GROMACS .gro file of C-alpha atoms in nm:
model
  487
    1MET     CA    1  21.777   6.576   8.612
    2ALA     CA    2  21.596   6.742   8.901
    3LEU     CA    3  21.408   6.995   8.692
    4PRO     CA    4  21.039   7.077   8.642
    5GLY     CA    5  20.914   6.971   8.301
    6SER     CA    6  20.862   7.333   8.194
    7TRP     CA    7  21.233   7.412   8.242
    8VAL     CA    8  21.373   7.122   8.042
    9SER     CA    9  21.363   7.291   7.700
   10GLU     CA   10  21.563   7.590   7.821
   11PHE     CA   11  21.809   7.366   8.003
   12LEU     CA   12  21.875   7.156   7.692
   13VAL     CA   13  21.941   7.468   7.486
   14ARG     CA   14  22.178   7.625   7.739
   15SER     CA   15  22.371   7.305   7.813
   16ARG     CA   16  22.465   7.276   7.444
   17THR     CA   17  22.687   6.966   7.403
   18VAL     CA   18  22.760   6.895   7.771
   19PRO     CA   19  22.710   6.522   7.858
   20LEU     CA   20  22.381   6.461   8.042
   21ASP     CA   21  22.290   6.241   8.339
   22VAL     CA   22  21.916   6.175   8.320
   23HIS     CA   23  21.739   6.014   8.617
   24CYS     CA   24  21.359   6.000   8.607
   25GLN     CA   25  21.236   5.856   8.935
   26ASN     CA   26  20.874   5.967   8.934
   27ALA     CA   27  20.652   5.673   8.833
   28SER     CA   28  20.344   5.890   8.769
   29LEU     CA   29  20.448   6.126   8.492
   30THR     CA   30  20.224   6.418   8.402
   31VAL     CA   31  20.162   6.528   8.044
   32SER     CA   32  20.426   6.797   8.090
   33ASP     CA   33  20.672   6.542   8.231
   34ARG     CA   34  20.621   6.306   7.939
   35LYS     CA   35  20.677   6.590   7.695
   36ALA     CA   36  20.999   6.683   7.875
   37LEU     CA   37  21.113   6.320   7.870
   38ARG     CA   38  21.059   6.306   7.493
   39GLN     CA   39  21.266   6.622   7.447
   40THR     CA   40  21.543   6.484   7.667
   41LEU     CA   41  21.557   6.145   7.494
   42SER     CA   42  21.595   6.328   7.166
   43GLU     CA   43  21.941   6.424   7.297
   44LEU     CA   44  22.040   6.056   7.333
   45GLN     CA   45  22.374   6.109   7.160
   46ARG     CA   46  22.503   6.313   7.456
   47ILE     CA   47  22.336   6.125   7.743
   48ARG     CA   48  22.591   5.959   7.971
   49ASN     CA   49  22.360   5.799   8.234
   50LEU     CA   50  21.995   5.722   8.165
   51SER     CA   51  21.744   5.594   8.420
   52LEU     CA   52  21.385   5.566   8.297
   53PRO     CA   53  21.075   5.540   8.516
   54PRO     CA   54  20.802   5.274   8.471
   55LEU     CA   55  20.661   5.340   8.125
   56PHE     CA   56  20.365   5.104   8.111
   57SER     CA   57  20.137   5.247   7.844
   58ASN     CA   58  19.838   5.162   7.626
   59SER     CA   59  19.942   5.421   7.370
   60LEU     CA   60  20.083   5.276   7.051
   61ASP     CA   61  20.208   5.620   6.950
   62GLU     CA   62  20.411   5.656   7.270
   63SER     CA   63  20.545   5.300   7.236
   64SER     CA   64  20.656   5.365   6.881
   65PHE     CA   65  20.818   5.697   6.975
   66ILE     CA   66  21.020   5.554   7.264
   67ASN     CA   67  21.114   5.255   7.050
   68SER     CA   68  21.246   5.476   6.773
   69ILE     CA   69  21.437   5.702   7.012
   70LEU     CA   70  21.605   5.413   7.195
   71SER     CA   71  21.708   5.263   6.861
   72GLN     CA   72  21.947   5.551   6.796
   73PRO     CA   73  22.322   5.524   6.871
   74ALA     CA   74  22.431   5.627   7.220
   75PRO     CA   75  22.806   5.688   7.189
   76LEU     CA   76  22.850   5.837   7.540
   77LEU     CA   77  22.609   5.615   7.733
   78GLU     CA   78  22.772   5.440   8.031
   79GLU     CA   79  22.470   5.331   8.240
   80PHE     CA   80  22.112   5.244   8.143
   81VAL     CA   81  21.828   5.154   8.384
   82ALA     CA   82  21.477   5.073   8.258
   83ARG     CA   83  21.171   4.974   8.463
   84GLU     CA   84  20.842   4.817   8.354
   85MET     CA   85  20.886   4.887   7.985
   86TYR     CA   86  20.594   4.700   7.826
   87ASN     CA   87  20.229   4.770   7.751
   88ALA     CA   88  19.894   4.599   7.756
   89SER     CA   89  19.898   4.539   7.380
   90ASP     CA   90  20.226   4.349   7.418
   91ASN     CA   91  20.408   4.596   7.193
   92LEU     CA   92  20.773   4.608   7.286
   93LEU     CA   93  20.904   4.921   7.445
   94ILE     CA   94  21.259   4.783   7.442
   95SER     CA   95  21.370   4.751   7.086
   96GLY     CA   96  21.553   4.456   6.940
   97ASN     CA   97  21.780   4.724   6.800
   98LEU     CA   98  21.845   4.897   7.132
   99PHE     CA   99  22.081   5.193   7.082
  100GLY     CA  100  22.135   5.070   6.726
  101SER     CA  101  22.365   4.809   6.881
  102CYS     CA  102  22.605   5.104   6.915
  103ALA     CA  103  22.681   5.193   7.277
  104PRO     CA  104  23.057   5.132   7.302
  105LYS     CA  105  23.092   5.284   7.652
  106LEU     CA  106  22.795   5.106   7.811
  107ARG     CA  107  22.916   4.944   8.133
  108LYS     CA  108  22.601   4.905   8.345
  109LEU     CA  109  22.266   4.770   8.225
  110GLU     CA  110  21.968   4.715   8.458
  111LEU     CA  111  21.631   4.592   8.334
  112GLN     CA  112  21.343   4.561   8.580
  113ASP     CA  113  21.025   4.390   8.468
  114CYS     CA  114  21.088   4.464   8.100
  115LYS     CA  115  20.990   4.249   7.806
  116ILE     CA  116  21.306   4.162   7.616
  117PRO     CA  117  21.285   4.079   7.246
  118VAL     CA  118  21.436   3.755   7.119
  119LYS     CA  119  21.686   3.948   6.905
  120PHE     CA  120  21.838   4.149   7.187
  121PRO     CA  121  22.173   4.323   7.122
  122MET     CA  122  22.472   4.192   7.313
  123PHE     CA  123  22.685   4.468   7.467
  124ALA     CA  124  23.021   4.301   7.517
  125SER     CA  125  23.151   4.601   7.713
  126LEU     CA  126  22.914   4.542   8.009
  127THR     CA  127  23.069   4.499   8.354
  128THR     CA  128  22.737   4.510   8.548
  129PHE     CA  129  22.415   4.340   8.438
  130LYS     CA  130  22.096   4.328   8.648
  131LEU     CA  131  21.784   4.149   8.528
  132LYS     CA  132  21.488   4.155   8.769
  133TYR     CA  133  21.126   4.043   8.752
  134PRO     CA  134  20.863   4.035   9.028
  135LEU     CA  135  20.843   3.708   9.215
  136SER     CA  136  20.472   3.706   9.135
  137ALA     CA  137  20.545   3.668   8.763
  138HIS     CA  138  20.381   3.351   8.636
  139ASP     CA  139  20.560   3.065   8.464
  140LEU     CA  140  20.586   3.122   8.089
  141ASP     CA  141  20.512   3.490   8.144
  142SER     CA  142  20.571   3.659   7.809
  143ARG     CA  143  20.796   3.918   7.973
  144LEU     CA  144  21.045   3.662   8.105
  145PRO     CA  145  21.323   3.537   7.878
  146SER     CA  146  21.396   3.167   7.838
  147LEU     CA  147  21.684   3.005   8.024
  148GLU     CA  148  21.865   2.937   7.696
  149PHE     CA  149  21.834   3.304   7.595
  150LEU     CA  150  21.964   3.414   7.936
  151VAL     CA  151  22.265   3.181   7.924
  152ARG     CA  152  22.351   3.285   7.567
  153THR     CA  153  22.330   3.650   7.669
  154LEU     CA  154  22.560   3.598   7.969
  155ASP     CA  155  22.808   3.399   7.760
  156SER     CA  156  22.845   3.703   7.532
  157LEU     CA  157  22.958   3.924   7.825
  158PRO     CA  158  23.322   3.824   7.891
  159LEU     CA  159  23.399   4.141   8.092
  160LEU     CA  160  23.106   4.098   8.333
  161GLN     CA  161  23.201   4.162   8.697
  162ASN     CA  162  22.865   4.207   8.873
  163LEU     CA  163  22.556   3.998   8.795
  164VAL     CA  164  22.213   4.020   8.963
  165LEU     CA  165  21.932   3.785   8.858
  166ARG     CA  166  21.588   3.792   9.022
  167ASN     CA  167  21.332   3.544   8.890
  168ALA     CA  168  21.515   3.606   8.564
  169TYR     CA  169  21.384   3.333   8.332
  170TYR     CA  170  21.056   3.155   8.281
  171HIS     CA  171  21.035   2.818   8.447
  172SER     CA  172  20.969   2.534   8.209
  173LEU     CA  173  21.150   2.201   8.212
  174THR     CA  174  21.100   2.164   7.839
  175THR     CA  175  21.332   2.459   7.773
  176HIS     CA  176  21.632   2.326   7.970
  177ASP     CA  177  21.756   2.077   7.711
  178PHE     CA  178  22.071   2.250   7.582
  179ASP     CA  179  22.441   2.219   7.657
  180LEU     CA  180  22.562   2.580   7.651
  181VAL     CA  181  22.752   2.708   7.957
  182ALA     CA  182  22.807   3.080   8.019
  183ARG     CA  183  23.172   3.147   8.096
  184LEU     CA  184  23.221   3.446   8.325
  185PRO     CA  185  23.596   3.456   8.403
  186ASN     CA  186  23.591   3.807   8.554
  187LEU     CA  187  23.280   3.776   8.773
  188ARG     CA  188  23.330   3.928   9.119
  189ASP     CA  189  22.975   3.940   9.259
  190LEU     CA  190  22.680   3.713   9.186
  191GLU     CA  191  22.334   3.766   9.337
  192VAL     CA  192  22.046   3.531   9.258
  193ASP     CA  193  21.689   3.534   9.396
  194ASP     CA  194  21.469   3.252   9.272
  195HIS     CA  195  21.253   2.959   9.376
  196PHE     CA  196  21.447   2.665   9.514
  197ASP     CA  197  21.363   2.427   9.229
  198TRP     CA  198  21.498   2.661   8.958
  199TYR     CA  199  21.845   2.719   9.102
  200GLU     CA  200  22.002   2.400   8.973
  201PRO     CA  201  21.918   2.451   8.601
  202LEU     CA  202  22.078   2.798   8.619
  203LEU     CA  203  22.386   2.725   8.832
  204VAL     CA  204  22.498   2.423   8.629
  205ARG     CA  205  22.514   2.655   8.327
  206LEU     CA  206  22.725   2.926   8.493
  207ASN     CA  207  23.103   2.894   8.508
  208TYR     CA  208  23.267   3.157   8.732
  209PRO     CA  209  23.574   3.175   8.962
  210ALA     CA  210  23.582   3.040   9.317
  211THR     CA  211  23.669   3.391   9.433
  212THR     CA  212  23.328   3.526   9.324
  213ARG     CA  213  23.123   3.665   9.613
  214GLN     CA  214  22.787   3.488   9.607
  215LYS     CA  215  22.454   3.605   9.749
  216PHE     CA  216  22.150   3.382   9.722
  217ALA     CA  217  21.790   3.404   9.838
  218ILE     CA  218  21.638   3.059   9.793
  219LEU     CA  219  21.262   3.106   9.796
  220ASP     CA  220  20.960   2.884   9.854
  221VAL     CA  221  21.153   2.633  10.066
  222HIS     CA  222  20.853   2.552  10.284
  223ARG     CA  223  20.616   2.516   9.992
  224GLY     CA  224  20.342   2.277  10.100
  225GLY     CA  225  20.363   2.387  10.463
  226ASN     CA  226  20.451   2.048  10.618
  227GLU     CA  227  20.755   1.838  10.704
  228GLU     CA  228  20.673   1.574  10.445
  229ALA     CA  229  20.683   1.834  10.167
  230LEU     CA  230  21.013   1.968  10.304
  231ARG     CA  231  21.167   1.620  10.307
  232GLY     CA  232  21.062   1.582   9.945
  233ILE     CA  233  21.274   1.880   9.835
  234LEU     CA  234  21.585   1.796  10.041
  235PRO     CA  235  21.757   1.622   9.745
  236ILE     CA  236  21.710   1.938   9.537
  237LEU     CA  237  21.848   2.158   9.815
  238THR     CA  238  22.145   1.927   9.864
  239ARG     CA  239  22.236   1.945   9.496
  240VAL     CA  240  22.204   2.326   9.506
  241GLY     CA  241  22.427   2.336   9.813
  242ARG     CA  242  22.696   2.136   9.638
  243LEU     CA  243  22.685   2.365   9.336
  244ILE     CA  244  22.724   2.669   9.563
  245ALA     CA  245  23.000   2.509   9.769
  246LYS     CA  246  23.197   2.413   9.457
  247ARG     CA  247  23.247   2.785   9.382
  248MET     CA  248  23.333   2.889   9.740
  249PRO     CA  249  23.667   2.933   9.917
  250PRO     CA  250  23.683   2.770  10.262
  251GLY     CA  251  23.493   2.986  10.512
  252ARG     CA  252  23.667   3.098  10.831
  253CYS     CA  253  23.395   3.335  10.961
  254LEU     CA  254  23.019   3.281  10.964
  255GLU     CA  255  22.744   3.528  11.062
  256LEU     CA  256  22.377   3.445  11.113
  257ARG     CA  257  22.155   3.752  11.109
  258GLU     CA  258  21.779   3.821  11.092
  259VAL     CA  259  21.684   4.003  10.770
  260SER     CA  260  21.316   4.071  10.694
  261MET     CA  261  21.192   3.795  10.925
  262THR     CA  262  21.433   3.544  10.769
  263THR     CA  263  21.769   3.425  10.895
  264HIS     CA  264  22.051   3.501  10.650
  265VAL     CA  265  22.396   3.351  10.661
  266ALA     CA  266  22.716   3.525  10.549
  267VAL     CA  267  23.052   3.350  10.504
  268TRP     CA  268  23.395   3.516  10.490
  269GLU     CA  269  23.727   3.376  10.379
  270ARG     CA  270  23.898   3.560  10.667
  271ALA     CA  271  23.827   3.497  11.036
  272GLY     CA  272  23.789   3.864  11.139
  273ILE     CA  273  23.819   3.948  11.508
  274VAL     CA  274  23.647   3.799  11.812
  275SER     CA  275  23.393   4.079  11.843
  276HIS     CA  276  23.323   4.147  11.474
  277PRO     CA  277  23.335   3.976  11.134
  278PRO     CA  278  23.559   4.115  10.857
  279LEU     CA  279  23.463   4.456  10.718
  280GLU     CA  280  23.466   4.352  10.353
  281PRO     CA  281  23.155   4.200  10.189
  282PRO     CA  282  23.111   3.825  10.254
  283ASN     CA  283  23.214   3.562  10.000
  284ARG     CA  284  22.873   3.403  10.031
  285ASN     CA  285  22.541   3.533  10.152
  286GLY     CA  286  22.197   3.372  10.158
  287ASN     CA  287  21.898   3.263  10.361
  288LEU     CA  288  21.918   2.994  10.629
  289LEU     CA  289  21.591   2.817  10.551
  290ALA     CA  290  21.751   2.629  10.265
  291LEU     CA  291  22.100   2.616  10.414
  292CYS     CA  292  21.982   2.412  10.714
  293ALA     CA  293  21.934   2.126  10.469
  294ILE     CA  294  22.278   2.161  10.308
  295TRP     CA  295  22.520   2.248  10.591
  296SER     CA  296  22.734   1.947  10.514
  297ALA     CA  297  22.789   2.070  10.158
  298LEU     CA  298  22.938   2.406  10.258
  299PRO     CA  299  23.319   2.428  10.300
  300LEU     CA  300  23.326   2.522  10.670
  301THR     CA  301  23.591   2.281  10.796
  302ARG     CA  302  23.821   2.582  10.860
  303LEU     CA  303  23.556   2.780  11.048
  304GLU     CA  304  23.712   2.983  11.332
  305SER     CA  305  23.456   3.254  11.421
  306LEU     CA  306  23.077   3.235  11.458
  307HIS     CA  307  22.853   3.541  11.506
  308VAL     CA  308  22.487   3.471  11.587
  309LEU     CA  309  22.259   3.777  11.559
  310ASP     CA  310  21.933   3.586  11.537
  311GLN     CA  311  21.735   3.330  11.737
  312ILE     CA  312  21.875   2.991  11.638
  313ALA     CA  313  21.642   2.742  11.804
  314GLU     CA  314  21.752   2.439  11.601
  315ARG     CA  315  21.958   2.203  11.820
  316THR     CA  316  22.097   2.032  11.511
  317VAL     CA  317  22.252   2.361  11.397
  318TRP     CA  318  22.438   2.410  11.725
  319MET     CA  319  22.546   2.045  11.722
  320TYR     CA  320  22.681   2.099  11.372
  321PHE     CA  321  22.886   2.400  11.483
  322GLY     CA  322  23.010   2.205  11.785
  323LYS     CA  323  23.170   1.951  11.553
  324GLN     CA  324  23.383   2.210  11.373
  325LYS     CA  325  23.734   2.130  11.484
  326LEU     CA  326  23.882   2.481  11.447
  327LEU     CA  327  23.594   2.691  11.585
  328LYS     CA  328  23.735   2.901  11.869
  329ASN     CA  329  23.533   3.227  11.875
  330ILE     CA  330  23.156   3.252  11.933
  331ARG     CA  331  22.954   3.573  11.968
  332ILE     CA  332  22.580   3.557  12.047
  333VAL     CA  333  22.375   3.880  12.036
  334GLN     CA  334  22.039   3.933  12.212
  335PRO     CA  335  21.956   3.564  12.253
  336GLU     CA  336  21.609   3.456  12.361
  337PHE     CA  337  21.552   3.169  12.603
  338ILE     CA  338  21.535   2.894  12.341
  339THR     CA  339  21.861   3.009  12.178
  340GLU     CA  340  22.039   3.012  12.514
  341VAL     CA  341  21.912   2.664  12.597
  342CYS     CA  342  22.001   2.512  12.258
  343PHE     CA  343  22.352   2.658  12.274
  344LEU     CA  344  22.406   2.537  12.632
  345GLU     CA  345  22.279   2.188  12.552
  346ALA     CA  346  22.540   2.162  12.278
  347LEU     CA  347  22.809   2.304  12.510
  348ARG     CA  348  22.712   2.061  12.789
  349ARG     CA  349  22.697   1.754  12.562
  350GLY     CA  350  22.934   1.483  12.685
  351ILE     CA  351  22.962   1.608  13.046
  352PRO     CA  352  22.827   1.341  13.290
  353ASP     CA  353  22.567   1.442  13.549
  354LYS     CA  354  22.809   1.401  13.841
  355ASP     CA  355  23.036   1.668  13.691
  356PHE     CA  356  22.757   1.891  13.568
  357GLY     CA  357  22.587   1.943  13.904
  358LEU     CA  358  22.257   2.079  13.770
  359LEU     CA  359  21.941   1.894  13.680
  360THR     CA  360  21.840   1.920  13.311
  361HIS     CA  361  21.645   1.703  13.073
  362ALA     CA  362  21.965   1.616  12.881
  363MET     CA  363  22.111   1.336  13.095
  364TYR     CA  364  22.454   1.177  13.048
  365ASP     CA  365  22.567   0.894  13.277
  366LYS     CA  366  22.913   0.854  13.125
  367PRO     CA  367  23.153   1.110  12.981
  368THR     CA  368  23.166   1.123  12.601
  369ARG     CA  369  23.361   1.336  12.357
  370LEU     CA  370  23.282   1.705  12.407
  371LEU     CA  371  23.178   1.935  12.128
  372PHE     CA  372  23.356   2.268  12.057
  373GLN     CA  373  23.701   2.113  12.100
  374SER     CA  374  23.888   2.437  12.010
  375PHE     CA  375  23.653   2.678  12.189
  376GLU     CA  376  23.847   2.971  12.347
  377ASN     CA  377  23.648   3.297  12.338
  378LEU     CA  378  23.279   3.362  12.409
  379ILE     CA  379  23.095   3.695  12.384
  380LEU     CA  380  22.734   3.710  12.511
  381ASP     CA  381  22.576   4.041  12.411
  382GLY     CA  382  22.242   4.104  12.585
  383TRP     CA  383  22.245   3.775  12.782
  384LEU     CA  384  21.931   3.782  12.997
  385SER     CA  385  22.014   3.497  13.235
  386HIS     CA  386  21.675   3.330  13.189
  387LYS     CA  387  21.535   3.100  13.453
  388VAL     CA  388  21.544   2.728  13.371
  389ALA     CA  389  21.271   2.518  13.535
  390PHE     CA  390  21.239   2.785  13.808
  391THR     CA  391  21.545   2.642  13.985
  392HIS     CA  392  21.849   2.810  13.829
  393SER     CA  393  21.932   3.046  13.549
  394THR     CA  394  22.103   2.996  13.217
  395THR     CA  395  22.403   3.178  13.366
  396ALA     CA  396  22.434   2.911  13.636
  397TRP     CA  397  22.393   2.647  13.364
  398LEU     CA  398  22.672   2.815  13.167
  399GLY     CA  399  22.895   2.806  13.475
  400ALA     CA  400  22.828   2.435  13.522
  401CYS     CA  401  22.917   2.373  13.157
  402LEU     CA  402  23.243   2.566  13.186
  403ARG     CA  403  23.341   2.386  13.509
  404GLY     CA  404  23.272   2.047  13.354
  405ARG     CA  405  23.468   2.135  13.041
  406ARG     CA  406  23.763   2.263  13.245
  407LYS     CA  407  23.786   1.928  13.423
  408ARG     CA  408  23.820   1.775  13.077
  409ARG     CA  409  24.108   2.018  12.993
  410LEU     CA  410  23.895   2.236  12.764
  411ALA     CA  411  23.892   2.558  12.967
  412LEU     CA  412  23.751   2.878  12.817
  413ARG     CA  413  24.008   3.156  12.787
  414HIS     CA  414  23.790   3.468  12.759
  415LEU     CA  415  23.423   3.527  12.849
  416SER     CA  416  23.251   3.865  12.795
  417PHE     CA  417  22.900   3.968  12.899
  418LEU     CA  418  22.794   4.287  12.718
  419ASP     CA  419  22.488   4.507  12.782
  420VAL     CA  420  22.390   4.311  13.093
  421ASP     CA  421  22.061   4.407  13.256
  422VAL     CA  422  22.146   4.310  13.613
  423ALA     CA  423  21.800   4.412  13.732
  424TRP     CA  424  21.661   4.120  13.532
  425ASP     CA  425  21.823   3.870  13.771
  426THR     CA  426  21.947   3.980  14.112
  427TYR     CA  427  22.155   3.664  14.138
  428PHE     CA  428  22.355   3.737  13.823
  429GLU     CA  429  22.660   3.874  14.005
  430ARG     CA  430  22.672   3.578  14.243
  431GLU     CA  431  22.648   3.337  13.950
  432LEU     CA  432  22.917   3.536  13.772
  433ASP     CA  433  23.145   3.497  14.075
  434SER     CA  434  23.113   3.120  14.041
  435ILE     CA  435  23.236   3.139  13.681
  436ILE     CA  436  23.546   3.351  13.748
  437PRO     CA  437  23.763   3.068  13.890
  438VAL     CA  438  23.725   2.848  13.582
  439VAL     CA  439  23.780   3.107  13.306
  440GLN     CA  440  24.111   3.282  13.250
  441ARG     CA  441  23.943   3.619  13.187
  442VAL     CA  442  23.584   3.731  13.251
  443GLN     CA  443  23.449   4.075  13.154
  444TRP     CA  444  23.106   4.224  13.182
  445VAL     CA  445  22.949   4.553  13.082
  446GLU     CA  446  22.639   4.654  13.273
  447ASP     CA  447  22.364   4.838  13.089
  448SER     CA  448  22.333   5.180  13.259
  449PRO     CA  449  22.010   5.364  13.170
  450HIS     CA  450  22.109   5.656  13.395
  451ASN     CA  451  22.424   5.733  13.199
  452GLU     CA  452  22.388   5.700  12.824
  453ASP     CA  453  22.738   5.827  12.749
  454LEU     CA  454  22.934   5.598  12.980
  455ALA     CA  455  22.800   5.268  13.104
  456ASP     CA  456  22.950   5.094  13.408
  457HIS     CA  457  23.240   4.881  13.283
  458THR     CA  458  23.360   4.614  13.528
  459GLY     CA  459  23.630   4.366  13.435
  460LEU     CA  460  23.686   4.041  13.626
  461THR     CA  461  24.013   3.853  13.578
  462ARG     CA  462  24.133   3.523  13.722
  463GLU     CA  463  24.509   3.518  13.767
  464GLU     CA  464  24.698   3.246  13.584
  465GLY     CA  465  24.845   3.119  13.911
  466THR     CA  466  24.516   2.983  14.046
  467THR     CA  467  24.541   2.615  14.122
  468GLU     CA  468  24.314   2.344  13.984
  469SER     CA  469  24.172   2.260  14.330
  470GLN     CA  470  24.095   2.623  14.400
  471GLU     CA  471  23.916   2.654  14.068
  472ASP     CA  472  23.705   2.344  14.122
  473ASP     CA  473  23.574   2.452  14.462
  474GLY     CA  474  23.486   2.798  14.330
  475SER     CA  475  23.700   2.998  14.578
  476ASN     CA  476  23.766   3.357  14.481
  477ASP     CA  477  23.956   3.543  14.749
  478SER     CA  478  24.186   3.837  14.687
  479ASP     CA  479  24.481   3.619  14.582
  480GLU     CA  480  24.287   3.429  14.316
  481GLY     CA  481  24.073   3.694  14.152
  482ARG     CA  482  24.046   4.068  14.119
  483ARG     CA  483  23.803   4.332  13.994
  484SER     CA  484  23.913   4.627  13.786
  485LEU     CA  485  23.738   4.913  13.610
  486GLY     CA  486  23.722   4.917  13.232
  487LEU     CA  487  23.762   4.657  12.965
   0.00000   0.00000   0.00000
């Protein structure tokens, strides 16, 4: 209702019995606004969507008025959003008799930082339920419901399709001793934000389909600020990972992306395409800090495509991906030096020094089993060709890896460099020429600051007829390679 408070009375009269959508977004209500809100709420029987602003108040009169209004039946109400409905005197602003327990069309209910009474009505018609509290809320905060109350509430919502819980129950081990499990057979989307040590008590009491899309933000993983403290919580994280994995379909596409200074991981049941993950929402979404400890629990044995849009400097992560037997597509976007090096170390692993040809600190005297056994397509978006030890670049290192892997019959099929800043390294094109003979198809797109509409697209393709000896010595005359415009 985008109306000044002084116009509300006239609007209510003229609109007669027309259903109302009421959205109050202004947190600082004036006296006139509060009067208009009272008048509007008096029409609760014809309100279809109701979104209330923060109503923190020290006024007992106002608390009682809102309580009495929201205790009336709401026969047309389909969506209700309430924020910060409590007061300093601890008098409830959400009634235990909300809408007189009569809101037959209510489908969406969102409560943000509201104190919920113990005798809260259960609206069995709900398909969306969001319960959010600030992460700063203290344990045993009087606003937060107990875990048993939360589970009983969810178990009474058989039609629920979308569930969002953020710090949604007070954390006390003494309140977890009950056997009830909430059965949510129609749940499509589940989003949970909570501290790492309170995930397990909640997840073991939720029963939902494996097809449910899951999004988790596991908080406080580095509590204590040292490795010893992190090792102490690994058993908890592992158990959480197994609970999450038990409700996940096998993932075929994985994306790592930076979100608010934290790496988030998204998993899809479909592989997508080489250059982009599937368009639909992921089956699982969450932050990497905790997932690094529980990789082995996630069902990624069918992983085919990996998209890295963040700086992954953990060698163990790349080694883990290298062991995935079906992984064939990798896309890395805007990598920094440490990400390039960690990826190349995993790609080079198992290639002896005599075949590698470049000096690095990762030495191998004898050939061992290579990682990335099914690797076919590589896209490097924003590859900067960093210098390594002031002797060669990461592009030259990549070429040495690809030559060594081709000798072991694991040749790369398609390599793409996108948004290449050639000015960064004047030797890039020469190093690229050394890669062409060992990859079936090489493409690169040069960043062109002088032409924003059309960058310089140059495609490089090695013909299939090139012999093994010609590829090994790096020759690239007109019969073995060609340049063409466009991708």
